[in-house]
Coordinates of C-alpha atoms in Angstrom, one line a residue:
M1 CA 20.5 2.4 20.5
P2 CA 19.6 4.1 23.8
K3 CA 20.5 2.1 26.9
S4 CA 21.5 -0.8 24.7
S5 CA 24.5 -3.1 24.4
V6 CA 24.6 -2.4 20.6
A7 CA 25.7 1.0 19.3
P8 CA 24.6 0.9 15.6
R9 CA 27.0 2.3 13.1
A10 CA 23.9 3.3 11.1
S11 CA 23.4 6.2 13.5
Q12 CA 26.7 7.8 12.6
E13 CA 27.0 9.5 9.2
R14 CA 30.3 9.1 7.5
S15 CA 32.0 11.2 4.8
K16 CA 34.0 8.6 3.1
R17 CA 33.1 7.7 -0.5
S18 CA 31.0 4.5 -0.9
I19 CA 29.4 2.3 -3.5
A20 CA 26.1 3.9 -2.6
E21 CA 27.4 7.4 -3.3
Y22 CA 28.8 6.2 -6.6
L23 CA 25.5 4.7 -7.7
L24 CA 23.5 7.8 -6.9
R25 CA 26.0 10.1 -8.6
S26 CA 26.2 7.9 -11.7
T27 CA 22.4 7.3 -12.1
S28 CA 21.0 10.6 -10.9
T29 CA 20.1 11.7 -14.5
V30 CA 18.2 8.4 -15.1
L31 CA 16.4 8.6 -11.8
E32 CA 15.3 12.2 -12.3
A33 CA 13.9 11.4 -15.7
I34 CA 11.8 8.5 -14.3
F35 CA 10.2 10.8 -11.7
Q36 CA 9.7 13.7 -14.0
E37 CA 8.1 11.8 -16.9
S38 CA 5.4 10.3 -14.5
G39 CA 4.6 13.8 -13.3
N40 CA 6.3 13.6 -9.9
V41 CA 7.1 17.0 -8.3
G42 CA 9.8 15.9 -5.8
A43 CA 11.4 12.9 -4.1
S44 CA 14.1 12.1 -1.6
I45 CA 16.3 9.0 -1.8
G46 CA 18.4 7.4 0.9
L47 CA 20.8 4.5 0.8
L48 CA 22.4 2.7 3.8
E49 CA 25.4 0.6 3.2
D50 CA 27.3 -1.0 6.1
G51 CA 26.6 2.1 8.3
N52 CA 27.1 4.7 5.7
Y53 CA 24.3 7.1 4.7
T54 CA 24.0 8.5 1.2
F55 CA 21.2 10.9 0.1
H56 CA 19.9 12.3 -3.1
D57 CA 17.0 14.7 -3.7
I58 CA 15.0 15.3 -6.8
G59 CA 12.7 18.2 -7.9
T60 CA 11.0 20.5 -5.4
R61 CA 9.1 20.3 -2.1
A62 CA 5.9 21.6 -3.7
L63 CA 4.6 22.6 -7.1
D64 CA 4.5 26.2 -5.9
D65 CA 7.9 26.1 -4.3
D66 CA 11.3 26.2 -6.0
Q67 CA 13.3 24.7 -3.1
P68 CA 14.4 21.1 -3.3
P69 CA 13.5 18.6 -0.6
T70 CA 16.2 17.4 1.8
K71 CA 17.0 14.2 3.8
N72 CA 15.0 15.8 6.7
S73 CA 11.9 16.7 4.6
R74 CA 8.8 15.0 6.0
Y75 CA 6.7 12.9 3.7
L76 CA 3.5 10.8 4.1
I77 CA 5.0 7.3 4.2
S78 CA 1.6 5.6 3.7
S79 CA 1.9 1.8 4.2
M80 CA 5.5 2.0 5.3
T81 CA 3.7 2.7 8.6
K82 CA 3.1 -1.0 9.0
P83 CA 6.7 -2.0 10.0
F84 CA 6.4 0.5 13.0
M85 CA 3.2 -1.3 14.0
G86 CA 4.9 -4.6 13.7
L87 CA 7.6 -3.4 16.1
A88 CA 4.9 -1.9 18.5
I89 CA 3.2 -5.3 18.8
S90 CA 6.6 -7.0 19.3
I91 CA 7.4 -4.7 22.2
L92 CA 4.1 -5.7 23.9
V93 CA 4.8 -9.3 23.3
A94 CA 8.4 -9.0 24.6
D95 CA 7.2 -7.1 27.7
G96 CA 5.6 -10.3 29.1
R97 CA 3.4 -8.4 31.6
H98 CA 0.5 -8.1 29.1
G99 CA 0.0 -11.8 28.6
I100 CA -0.1 -11.6 24.8
C101 CA 1.9 -13.4 22.2
F102 CA 1.7 -13.7 18.4
E103 CA -0.5 -16.8 18.8
T104 CA -3.0 -14.9 21.1
P105 CA -6.6 -15.0 19.6
V106 CA -7.7 -11.5 18.6
K107 CA -11.1 -12.2 20.2
D108 CA -9.3 -12.4 23.6
I109 CA -8.6 -8.7 23.3
L110 CA -11.4 -7.7 21.0
P111 CA -14.4 -9.7 22.1
E112 CA -16.5 -8.0 19.4
L113 CA -14.9 -10.5 17.0
E114 CA -15.9 -13.6 18.9
G115 CA -16.7 -16.3 16.4
R116 CA -14.6 -15.0 13.5
T117 CA -12.0 -17.5 12.4
A118 CA -8.7 -16.9 10.6
L119 CA -9.2 -19.3 7.7
V120 CA -11.4 -22.4 7.5
S121 CA -12.3 -24.7 10.4
D122 CA -10.1 -27.6 9.3
Q123 CA -7.0 -25.5 9.9
M124 CA -4.6 -26.2 12.7
E125 CA -5.2 -22.7 14.1
P126 CA -8.9 -21.9 13.6
E127 CA -8.8 -18.7 15.6
L128 CA -7.8 -15.4 14.1
T129 CA -4.6 -14.5 16.0
I130 CA -2.4 -11.4 16.3
G131 CA 0.2 -13.1 14.1
H132 CA -2.4 -13.6 11.4
L133 CA -3.2 -9.8 11.4
L134 CA 0.5 -9.0 11.1
A135 CA 0.8 -11.4 8.1
H136 CA -2.4 -10.3 6.3
R137 CA -3.6 -13.9 6.7
S138 CA -7.2 -13.2 7.6
E139 CA -10.4 -14.4 5.8
F140 CA -12.0 -10.9 5.9
L141 CA -13.4 -10.2 2.5
R142 CA -11.9 -7.2 0.8
Y143 CA -15.3 -5.4 1.1
T144 CA -13.9 -2.4 2.8
N145 CA -11.0 -1.9 0.4
L146 CA -12.3 1.6 -0.7
W147 CA -11.9 3.1 2.7
E148 CA -9.9 5.9 1.1
S149 CA -12.0 7.7 -1.6
P150 CA -10.9 10.3 -4.1
E151 CA -9.5 13.5 -2.6
G152 CA -8.3 11.5 0.3
H153 CA -11.6 11.3 2.2
I154 CA -11.7 8.7 5.0
P155 CA -15.2 7.7 6.2
W156 CA -14.4 6.7 9.8
T157 CA -12.2 7.8 12.6
T158 CA -12.9 5.1 15.1
I159 CA -12.7 1.3 15.1
D160 CA -16.4 0.8 15.6
P161 CA -17.6 0.7 11.9
V162 CA -14.6 -1.5 11.0
L163 CA -15.6 -4.0 13.7
A164 CA -19.3 -3.8 12.6
L165 CA -18.4 -4.6 9.0
L166 CA -16.1 -7.4 10.0
R167 CA -18.7 -9.0 12.2
H168 CA -21.3 -8.7 9.5
M169 CA -19.4 -9.9 6.4
P170 CA -19.8 -13.6 5.6
R171 CA -16.9 -15.9 5.8
S172 CA -15.3 -16.9 2.5
S173 CA -14.7 -20.6 1.9
Q174 CA -11.9 -19.8 -0.6
Y175 CA -9.4 -18.9 2.2
T176 CA -7.8 -22.2 3.0
E177 CA -4.3 -22.9 4.3
K178 CA -3.4 -23.6 0.6
K179 CA -4.8 -20.2 -0.4
F180 CA -2.1 -18.5 1.5
D181 CA 0.8 -20.3 -0.1
N182 CA 2.8 -17.5 -1.8
S183 CA -0.1 -15.2 -1.1
R184 CA -1.8 -12.9 1.4
N185 CA -5.1 -11.1 1.8
Y186 CA -3.9 -7.6 2.1
S187 CA -6.2 -5.6 4.3
N188 CA -5.6 -2.3 6.0
E189 CA -8.3 -3.2 8.4
C190 CA -5.9 -5.8 9.8
F191 CA -3.6 -3.0 11.0
A192 CA -6.5 -0.9 12.3
L193 CA -7.4 -3.9 14.5
L194 CA -3.7 -4.1 15.6
A195 CA -4.0 -0.4 16.6
E196 CA -7.0 -1.3 18.8
V197 CA -5.0 -4.3 20.2
V198 CA -2.3 -1.9 21.2
E199 CA -4.7 0.6 22.7
R200 CA -6.6 -1.9 24.8
T201 CA -3.5 -3.8 25.9
A202 CA -1.2 -0.8 26.7
R203 CA -4.2 1.5 27.8
M204 CA -3.0 4.4 25.6
P205 CA -3.7 5.6 22.0
W206 CA -1.6 3.7 19.5
G207 CA 0.0 7.0 18.3
E208 CA 1.2 7.7 21.8
F209 CA 2.5 4.2 22.2
V210 CA 4.5 4.3 19.0
T211 CA 5.8 7.8 19.9
E212 CA 6.8 7.0 23.5
R213 CA 8.1 3.5 23.0
I214 CA 9.8 3.7 19.6
L215 CA 10.2 7.2 18.1
Q216 CA 11.5 9.0 21.2
P217 CA 13.9 6.2 22.4
L218 CA 15.4 6.0 18.9
H219 CA 15.5 9.8 18.5
L220 CA 13.5 9.7 15.3
T221 CA 12.8 13.4 15.4
S222 CA 11.2 13.8 12.0
T223 CA 8.8 10.9 12.4
F224 CA 5.2 11.5 13.7
T225 CA 1.9 9.8 14.2
D226 CA 0.2 13.1 14.6
V227 CA 1.1 16.6 13.3
P228 CA -0.5 19.8 14.5
Q229 CA -2.5 21.6 11.8
D230 CA -0.5 24.8 12.0
H231 CA 2.7 23.0 11.2
L232 CA 1.5 21.9 7.7
Q233 CA 2.4 25.0 5.8
D234 CA 6.0 24.9 7.0
R235 CA 7.7 24.0 3.7
N236 CA 11.0 23.8 5.5
S237 CA 9.7 20.7 7.2
Y238 CA 6.8 19.2 5.2
V239 CA 6.5 18.6 1.5
A240 CA 3.1 19.1 -0.2
S241 CA 0.9 16.4 -1.8
H242 CA 0.3 16.1 -5.6
S243 CA -1.5 14.2 -8.3
V244 CA -1.4 14.5 -12.1
S245 CA -3.6 15.7 -15.0
V246 CA -4.0 13.0 -17.6
D247 CA -6.4 14.5 -20.2
G248 CA -3.9 14.6 -23.0
L249 CA -2.3 11.3 -22.1
L250 CA -5.5 9.3 -22.3
A251 CA -6.7 11.1 -25.4
G252 CA -3.8 9.6 -27.3
G253 CA -3.6 6.4 -25.4
H254 CA -5.4 4.2 -27.9
Q255 CA -3.2 5.4 -30.8
L256 CA 0.0 4.8 -28.7
W257 CA -1.2 1.3 -28.0
Q258 CA -2.1 0.5 -31.6
R259 CA 1.3 1.7 -32.8
N260 CA 3.0 -0.5 -30.2
C261 CA 4.5 2.6 -28.8
M262 CA 5.5 2.5 -25.1
T263 CA 6.3 6.1 -24.6
G264 CA 4.0 9.1 -24.2
P265 CA 3.9 12.7 -23.2
K266 CA 5.0 13.8 -19.7
A267 CA 2.2 13.8 -17.1
E268 CA 1.5 17.3 -15.6
P269 CA 1.4 17.6 -11.8
L270 CA -1.4 19.1 -9.7
L271 CA -1.2 20.4 -6.1
I272 CA -3.9 18.6 -3.9
E273 CA -4.8 18.2 -0.3
P274 CA -3.0 15.3 1.5
S275 CA -4.8 12.1 2.4
Q276 CA -7.0 12.3 5.5
V277 CA -5.7 8.9 6.7
S278 CA -2.5 10.6 7.5
C279 CA -1.9 12.3 10.8
V280 CA -1.5 15.6 8.9
N281 CA -5.3 15.9 8.7
R282 CA -6.1 14.6 12.1
G283 CA -6.6 16.1 15.5
S284 CA -4.8 15.0 18.7
K285 CA -5.8 11.3 18.3
P286 CA -5.0 9.7 14.9
S287 CA -7.5 7.3 13.4
P288 CA -6.9 3.6 13.9
L289 CA -6.6 3.4 10.1
G290 CA -3.6 5.7 10.5
A291 CA -1.8 2.7 12.0
A292 CA -2.0 1.1 8.5
A293 CA -0.9 4.1 6.4
G294 CA -0.9 7.3 8.3
M295 CA 2.6 8.2 9.6
V296 CA 5.0 11.0 8.4
S297 CA 8.8 10.6 8.2
S298 CA 12.0 11.5 6.4
T299 CA 14.6 9.5 4.5
K300 CA 17.2 10.2 7.2
D301 CA 14.9 9.0 10.0
L302 CA 13.8 5.9 8.2
L303 CA 17.4 4.9 7.4
K304 CA 18.3 5.5 11.1
F305 CA 15.3 3.2 12.1
F306 CA 16.4 0.6 9.6
G307 CA 20.0 0.9 10.7
Y308 CA 18.9 -0.1 14.3
L309 CA 17.0 -3.1 12.9
L310 CA 19.9 -4.2 10.8
E311 CA 22.3 -3.9 13.7
V312 CA 20.1 -6.1 15.9
F313 CA 19.8 -8.6 13.1
G314 CA 23.5 -8.8 12.8
S315 CA 24.0 -9.3 16.5
L316 CA 21.4 -12.1 16.6
Q317 CA 23.0 -13.8 13.7
G318 CA 26.4 -13.5 15.4
Q319 CA 24.9 -14.9 18.6
R320 CA 26.2 -12.0 20.6
Y321 CA 23.0 -11.4 22.7
D322 CA 22.8 -12.4 26.3
L323 CA 19.2 -11.8 27.2
G324 CA 20.2 -11.7 30.8
H325 CA 22.0 -8.4 30.5
K326 CA 20.2 -5.1 30.6
I327 CA 18.8 -4.0 27.3
S328 CA 16.3 -1.4 26.3
E329 CA 12.6 -2.1 25.8
V330 CA 12.7 -1.2 22.2
E331 CA 15.8 -3.4 21.6
R332 CA 14.1 -6.3 23.3
G333 CA 11.1 -5.7 21.0
M334 CA 13.4 -5.8 17.9
I335 CA 14.8 -9.1 19.1
T336 CA 11.3 -10.5 19.4
W337 CA 10.3 -9.0 16.1
W338 CA 13.2 -10.5 14.2
R339 CA 12.7 -13.9 15.7
H340 CA 9.0 -13.8 14.7
I341 CA 9.9 -12.8 11.1
L342 CA 12.7 -15.4 10.8
S343 CA 10.4 -18.2 12.0
H344 CA 7.9 -17.3 9.3
T345 CA 10.5 -16.9 6.5
Q346 CA 11.8 -20.4 7.0
S347 CA 8.8 -21.4 4.8
E348 CA 9.2 -20.6 1.1
N349 CA 5.4 -20.0 1.0
S350 CA 5.5 -17.1 3.4
I351 CA 5.5 -13.7 1.7
Y352 CA 4.4 -11.3 4.5
A353 CA 5.3 -11.2 8.2
G354 CA 5.6 -8.7 11.0
G355 CA 4.5 -5.8 8.9
W356 CA 6.8 -6.5 6.0
N357 CA 6.8 -8.2 2.6
T358 CA 9.4 -11.0 2.8
T359 CA 11.3 -12.7 0.1
N360 CA 14.6 -14.3 -0.7
I361 CA 17.0 -12.9 -3.3
S362 CA 18.2 -13.7 -5.8
W363 CA 15.3 -15.6 -7.3
N364 CA 14.0 -17.5 -10.3
P365 CA 12.0 -15.1 -12.5
C366 CA 10.3 -18.0 -14.3
D367 CA 8.5 -18.9 -11.1
L368 CA 5.8 -16.2 -10.8
K369 CA 4.1 -17.7 -7.8
H370 CA 5.9 -15.1 -5.8
R371 CA 5.6 -11.5 -6.6
W372 CA 8.7 -9.8 -8.0
P373 CA 11.0 -8.9 -5.1
G374 CA 10.5 -5.3 -4.2
S375 CA 7.4 -4.7 -6.3
D376 CA 4.5 -3.4 -4.3
G377 CA 1.3 -1.4 -4.6
D378 CA 0.3 -0.4 -8.1
N379 CA 3.7 -1.5 -9.6
A380 CA 3.2 -5.1 -8.4
R381 CA 0.1 -5.4 -10.6
R382 CA 1.6 -3.5 -13.5
L383 CA 4.7 -5.7 -13.5
Q384 CA 2.7 -8.8 -13.6
S385 CA 0.4 -7.4 -16.3
A386 CA 3.4 -6.4 -18.4
I387 CA 5.1 -9.8 -18.0
R388 CA 2.1 -11.8 -19.0
S389 CA 0.9 -9.5 -21.7
S390 CA 0.9 -10.7 -25.3
H391 CA 1.6 -7.0 -26.1
S392 CA 5.1 -7.5 -24.7
D393 CA 7.9 -8.7 -26.9
G394 CA 9.5 -12.1 -26.8
A395 CA 12.6 -11.1 -24.9
L396 CA 10.5 -9.5 -22.1
T397 CA 8.1 -12.5 -21.9
A398 CA 11.1 -14.8 -21.6
N399 CA 12.3 -12.7 -18.7
R400 CA 15.6 -12.1 -20.2
L401 CA 15.3 -8.3 -19.5
W402 CA 13.6 -8.4 -16.2
Y403 CA 16.8 -8.3 -14.3
F404 CA 15.8 -7.2 -10.8
F405 CA 17.4 -9.5 -8.2
Q406 CA 18.2 -12.3 -10.6
Q407 CA 21.5 -14.2 -10.7
L408 CA 23.1 -12.4 -13.6
S409 CA 26.7 -12.5 -14.7
I410 CA 27.6 -8.8 -14.8
G411 CA 31.2 -7.5 -15.0
G412 CA 32.3 -5.9 -11.8
G413 CA 29.3 -7.3 -9.8
V414 CA 29.0 -10.0 -7.2
D415 CA 26.9 -13.0 -6.6
V416 CA 24.5 -11.9 -3.9
G417 CA 23.5 -15.5 -3.1
K418 CA 20.2 -16.5 -1.4
K419 CA 19.5 -13.9 1.1
L420 CA 16.5 -12.7 3.1
A421 CA 15.0 -9.3 2.0
L422 CA 12.3 -7.2 3.5
Y423 CA 10.4 -4.5 1.5
H424 CA 7.3 -2.4 1.6
G425 CA 5.7 0.3 -0.6
G426 CA 3.1 2.9 0.0
N427 CA 0.4 4.4 -2.3
M428 CA -1.9 7.1 -0.9
V429 CA -3.6 10.1 -2.3
G430 CA -0.8 12.6 -2.9
A431 CA 2.2 10.4 -2.0
T432 CA 4.1 7.3 -2.8
S433 CA 7.0 5.6 -1.0
S434 CA 9.1 2.4 -1.1
C435 CA 11.9 0.8 1.0
F436 CA 14.0 -2.4 0.7
L437 CA 16.3 -4.1 3.3
I438 CA 18.8 -6.8 2.8
P439 CA 19.8 -7.6 6.4
S440 CA 22.8 -9.9 5.8
L441 CA 24.4 -7.2 3.5
K442 CA 23.6 -4.4 6.0
Q443 CA 21.9 -2.5 3.2
A444 CA 18.7 -0.5 3.0
V445 CA 17.1 1.8 0.4
V446 CA 14.4 4.4 1.0
V447 CA 12.6 6.4 -1.6
L448 CA 9.9 9.0 -0.6
C449 CA 7.9 10.9 -3.2
N450 CA 5.3 13.8 -2.8
T451 CA 3.2 12.7 -5.8
R452 CA 0.9 9.9 -6.8
G453 CA 2.1 9.9 -10.4
F454 CA 1.0 8.3 -13.6
Y455 CA 2.3 5.4 -15.8
L456 CA 4.1 3.7 -13.0
D457 CA 5.1 4.2 -9.3
A458 CA 8.4 5.9 -9.8
A459 CA 9.3 5.6 -6.1
N460 CA 8.9 1.8 -6.2
I461 CA 10.7 1.2 -9.5
A462 CA 13.6 3.4 -8.4
C463 CA 13.9 1.6 -5.1
M464 CA 14.0 -1.8 -6.8
F465 CA 16.7 -0.6 -9.2
L466 CA 18.9 0.9 -6.5
A467 CA 18.5 -2.1 -4.1
D468 CA 19.5 -4.5 -6.9
A469 CA 22.4 -2.4 -8.0
L470 CA 23.6 -1.9 -4.4
A471 CA 23.4 -5.6 -3.7
R472 CA 25.5 -6.4 -6.8
K473 CA 28.0 -3.6 -5.9
A474 CA 27.7 -2.6 -9.5
T475 CA 30.5 0.0 -9.8
D476 CA 31.8 -1.0 -13.2
P477 CA 30.6 1.7 -15.7
R478 CA 29.7 -0.9 -18.3
A479 CA 27.7 -3.0 -15.8
L480 CA 25.9 0.0 -14.6
Q481 CA 25.1 1.1 -18.2
T482 CA 23.6 -2.4 -18.8
L483 CA 21.5 -2.1 -15.6
C484 CA 20.2 1.4 -16.7
A485 CA 19.4 0.1 -20.2
N486 CA 17.4 -2.8 -18.7
L487 CA 15.7 -0.4 -16.4
D488 CA 14.5 1.7 -19.4
T489 CA 13.2 -1.4 -21.1
V490 CA 11.3 -2.5 -17.9
I491 CA 9.7 1.0 -17.6
R492 CA 8.7 1.2 -21.2
H493 CA 6.9 -2.2 -21.0
I494 CA 5.1 -1.3 -17.7
K495 CA 3.9 2.0 -19.3
G496 CA 2.8 0.2 -22.5
S497 CA 0.9 -2.4 -20.6
Y498 CA -0.7 0.2 -18.3
I499 CA -1.8 2.3 -21.3
R500 CA -3.4 -0.8 -22.8
D501 CA -5.3 -1.6 -19.6
L502 CA -6.5 2.0 -19.3
V503 CA -7.7 2.0 -22.9
L504 CA -9.6 -1.3 -22.3
Y505 CA -11.2 0.1 -19.2
E506 CA -12.2 3.4 -20.7
T507 CA -13.6 1.6 -23.8
R508 CA -15.7 -0.8 -21.7
L509 CA -17.0 2.0 -19.4
E510 CA -18.2 4.0 -22.5
R511 CA -19.6 1.0 -24.3
E512 CA -21.6 -0.5 -21.4
Y513 CA -22.6 2.4 -19.2
S514 CA -24.3 5.8 -19.8
Q515 CA -24.2 9.1 -17.9
L516 CA -27.6 10.0 -16.6
A517 CA -29.4 12.6 -18.7
C518 CA -32.2 12.9 -16.1
A519 CA -31.9 11.9 -12.5
E520 CA -35.6 12.0 -12.1
D521 CA -35.9 8.9 -14.3
F522 CA -34.1 6.9 -11.6
A523 CA -35.6 8.7 -8.6
S524 CA -36.4 5.2 -7.2
C525 CA -32.7 4.8 -6.5
V526 CA -32.4 7.9 -4.4
G527 CA -32.2 7.5 -0.6
R528 CA -30.2 6.5 2.4
F529 CA -29.2 2.9 2.8
R530 CA -27.7 1.0 5.7
L531 CA -25.5 -2.1 5.6
V532 CA -24.9 -2.5 9.3
L533 CA -25.3 -0.2 12.3
G534 CA -23.2 2.9 11.7
V535 CA -22.4 2.1 8.1
F536 CA -24.5 4.1 5.6
A537 CA -24.5 5.1 2.0
E538 CA -26.3 8.1 0.4
I539 CA -27.6 8.4 -3.2
Q540 CA -28.8 11.9 -4.1
G541 CA -30.0 13.7 -7.2
H542 CA -28.0 16.7 -8.4
A543 CA -28.5 19.6 -10.7
G544 CA -27.7 18.7 -14.3
G545 CA -29.4 15.3 -14.1
S546 CA -26.8 13.3 -12.2
L547 CA -27.1 10.9 -9.4
R548 CA -24.3 10.9 -6.8
F549 CA -23.2 8.0 -4.6
Q550 CA -21.6 8.8 -1.3
L551 CA -20.0 5.7 0.0
Y552 CA -20.3 5.3 3.8
G553 CA -22.5 8.4 3.9
K554 CA -19.7 11.0 3.9
G555 CA -16.8 12.3 1.9
F556 CA -16.5 12.1 -1.9
E557 CA -19.6 11.8 -4.1
Y558 CA -19.2 9.4 -7.0
P559 CA -21.3 10.1 -10.1
L560 CA -23.4 7.1 -11.1
R561 CA -23.8 5.6 -14.6
A562 CA -26.6 3.3 -15.6
R563 CA -25.9 0.2 -17.7
H564 CA -27.1 0.5 -21.2
D565 CA -29.5 -2.4 -21.0
C566 CA -31.2 -1.0 -17.8
C567 CA -34.7 0.6 -17.9
A568 CA -35.7 3.0 -15.2
V569 CA -39.0 1.2 -14.6
S570 CA -37.6 -2.4 -14.5
S571 CA -37.6 -4.5 -11.4
E572 CA -33.8 -4.4 -11.2
V573 CA -31.4 -1.5 -12.2
I574 CA -27.6 -1.9 -12.4
M575 CA -25.4 1.2 -12.1
T576 CA -21.7 1.7 -11.5
F577 CA -19.7 4.4 -9.6
A578 CA -16.6 3.6 -11.7
M579 CA -15.2 6.8 -13.2
P580 CA -13.2 7.7 -16.3
M581 CA -9.6 7.9 -15.4
R582 CA -9.3 11.4 -16.7
D583 CA -11.6 12.4 -13.8
L584 CA -10.3 9.9 -11.2
V585 CA -6.5 10.2 -11.5
P586 CA -6.3 14.0 -10.8
L587 CA -8.2 13.3 -7.5
G588 CA -5.3 11.2 -6.2
V589 CA -6.4 7.7 -7.0
G590 CA -6.6 5.5 -10.1
G591 CA -4.5 2.5 -9.3
N592 CA -4.9 -0.9 -10.9
N593 CA -7.5 -1.9 -8.3
R594 CA -9.8 0.6 -10.0
L595 CA -9.7 -1.1 -13.4
N596 CA -12.4 -3.7 -12.9
I597 CA -15.7 -2.0 -13.5
R598 CA -17.8 -4.8 -12.1
D599 CA -16.2 -4.2 -8.7
F600 CA -18.1 -0.9 -8.6
E601 CA -21.5 -2.1 -9.7
L602 CA -24.6 -1.4 -7.6
V603 CA -27.6 -3.7 -8.2
F604 CA -30.8 -2.0 -7.1
R605 CA -33.7 -4.5 -6.4
G606 CA -36.7 -5.2 -4.1
R607 CA -39.1 -2.8 -5.8
R608 CA -42.7 -3.2 -4.6
G609 CA -44.6 -2.1 -7.6
S610 CA -44.0 0.2 -10.6
G611 CA -42.8 3.6 -9.6
R612 CA -42.0 2.6 -6.1
P613 CA -38.5 3.1 -4.7
F614 CA -36.0 0.2 -4.5
E615 CA -35.8 -1.4 -1.1
E616 CA -32.1 -2.2 -1.3
F617 CA -29.0 -2.4 -3.4
V618 CA -26.1 -4.9 -3.5
W619 CA -22.5 -4.0 -3.8
V620 CA -19.8 -6.7 -3.7
F621 CA -16.3 -5.2 -4.1
D622 CA -13.9 -7.6 -5.7
R623 CA -16.4 -10.2 -6.7
N624 CA -13.7 -12.5 -7.9
G625 CA -12.6 -12.8 -4.3
V626 CA -16.1 -13.6 -3.0
C627 CA -17.3 -17.1 -2.3
E628 CA -20.6 -16.8 -0.5
D629 CA -22.5 -20.0 -1.4
G630 CA -25.1 -18.1 -3.4
D631 CA -26.2 -15.9 -0.4
E632 CA -26.0 -12.2 -1.2
S633 CA -28.1 -11.0 1.7
A634 CA -25.1 -10.0 3.7
F635 CA -24.1 -7.6 0.9
A636 CA -27.5 -5.8 0.7
W637 CA -27.7 -2.2 1.8
K638 CA -31.3 -1.7 3.1
R639 CA -33.2 1.5 2.6
V640 CA -33.7 3.5 5.7
A641 CA -34.9 6.8 4.2

């Protein structure tokens, strides 16, 4: 580390053969099949074991390119941006000159949020603090969870509409201290607010702060918060973004499910534009939402970054630090960051801290209060769905085959004991990513992929598998064969459960909602509506009889469907902007958070006489997460045109 008393071995590549090298060589065929079947175009894998780097690359950099990616290829890392922001905040806290700490109320820095509390008023800490944002322990309703629409459109580039929404939304009485036991309220807006905290405290854009205080001192030369537009077509440096076509897959999905078949045809990839939340579609100043999911990096750079973190952890555990000696700013930030995380993870109920999912491994799979270690994004939901599904067989339901990070007696392996682990995944339009760190074992795994695939998140499942096998030191061929067989079983059940969920979704959408034959019948719904100042939605009629809903007044236009029992002249009309997955998935989205049709219902009301336009509509995303004491006025978008 520059100007530091610690010289991490992770910064020096070695050539000697390692367990990690054996694992990647022995499982390469299995890993490649996982990515290819889900329609992924290319991926880069990196393992760090006690200072030794090992890399493996799969597929190609782009659908129209026959060259493989490399350890230096730059990918969108999506939510794996959050650990960088956790360190950025820790650097400010460690500095001491800014007068902030993890317990600092956010309103002290962002007075626009005066009066917003973290949880409920009977809590020990009623104020929303910087630490709460870093741990996703806020009471903000997940109303803004669709800030990335199909095709990667992002509705805002400043913090102003985010602040306006958060000031406007009612508090939810369901978020109590008990609510956050083994839980979190994941909100990308929390990290957009942290970007604003950095900017107002350090008096520079968050991207510049991360670049100057973290990336440059650590010599992370393939990691960026902003990329010039003319660099994007350089395939020697940047991979492309992809989604998949699922027409044929969904057509046979119902038959696959009825036959209890957990395999299906291979998904076909499509070349698409990258998500606009990433720096690759920004100008010189990245959006505050980019602090949640917008950075670009490579497997080599990320392993180097994690190597520094692991070395500082090891030094702290060995009590080798004398804070009186001269150390670098970034190292001091890492010390502060680790102490913050370790103070949180002393509680078994804490599952997120400092920009990381936290857990202890191994663990008891019969206790599903905690999410499965390593599972994140779409896979976290699909794993839970498969485990609990009656469609799964008895062995799976009994958790005998769900082997990830369990205490298993495997020949040639080791008992990993009870150890802290950190992990994070990333799912964005056109990209997926996953990483896993076991600090006490000096191990890290990174998997970056240039595709938002189908069936399952291949980057995440490969990362879980490799982290588990590496922790076990599974070098015995028979033990590794057992792990691969179990991996195949896990994948088949995730796919089977997901196909079932898709069939149920498609069936309900078709049964309960109709495409509009004539938009003129619902002309009373057309117009411009405002939720709060600066936050609009547009509903317009289009040729062919469709109505289109443009959330936040810009970007993607969702086709509206009317509920079958609705009449165009009634006093209330219910529509949905949920879309068939055959249309949605190729646009780069389609995760499990899209499978509840009611989340996308718009209820038009307030008509002042027959034939008159509706005065408002109500949309409450994630209604199961809303507790508003019967008052829906805060969720009403009022007509302005």
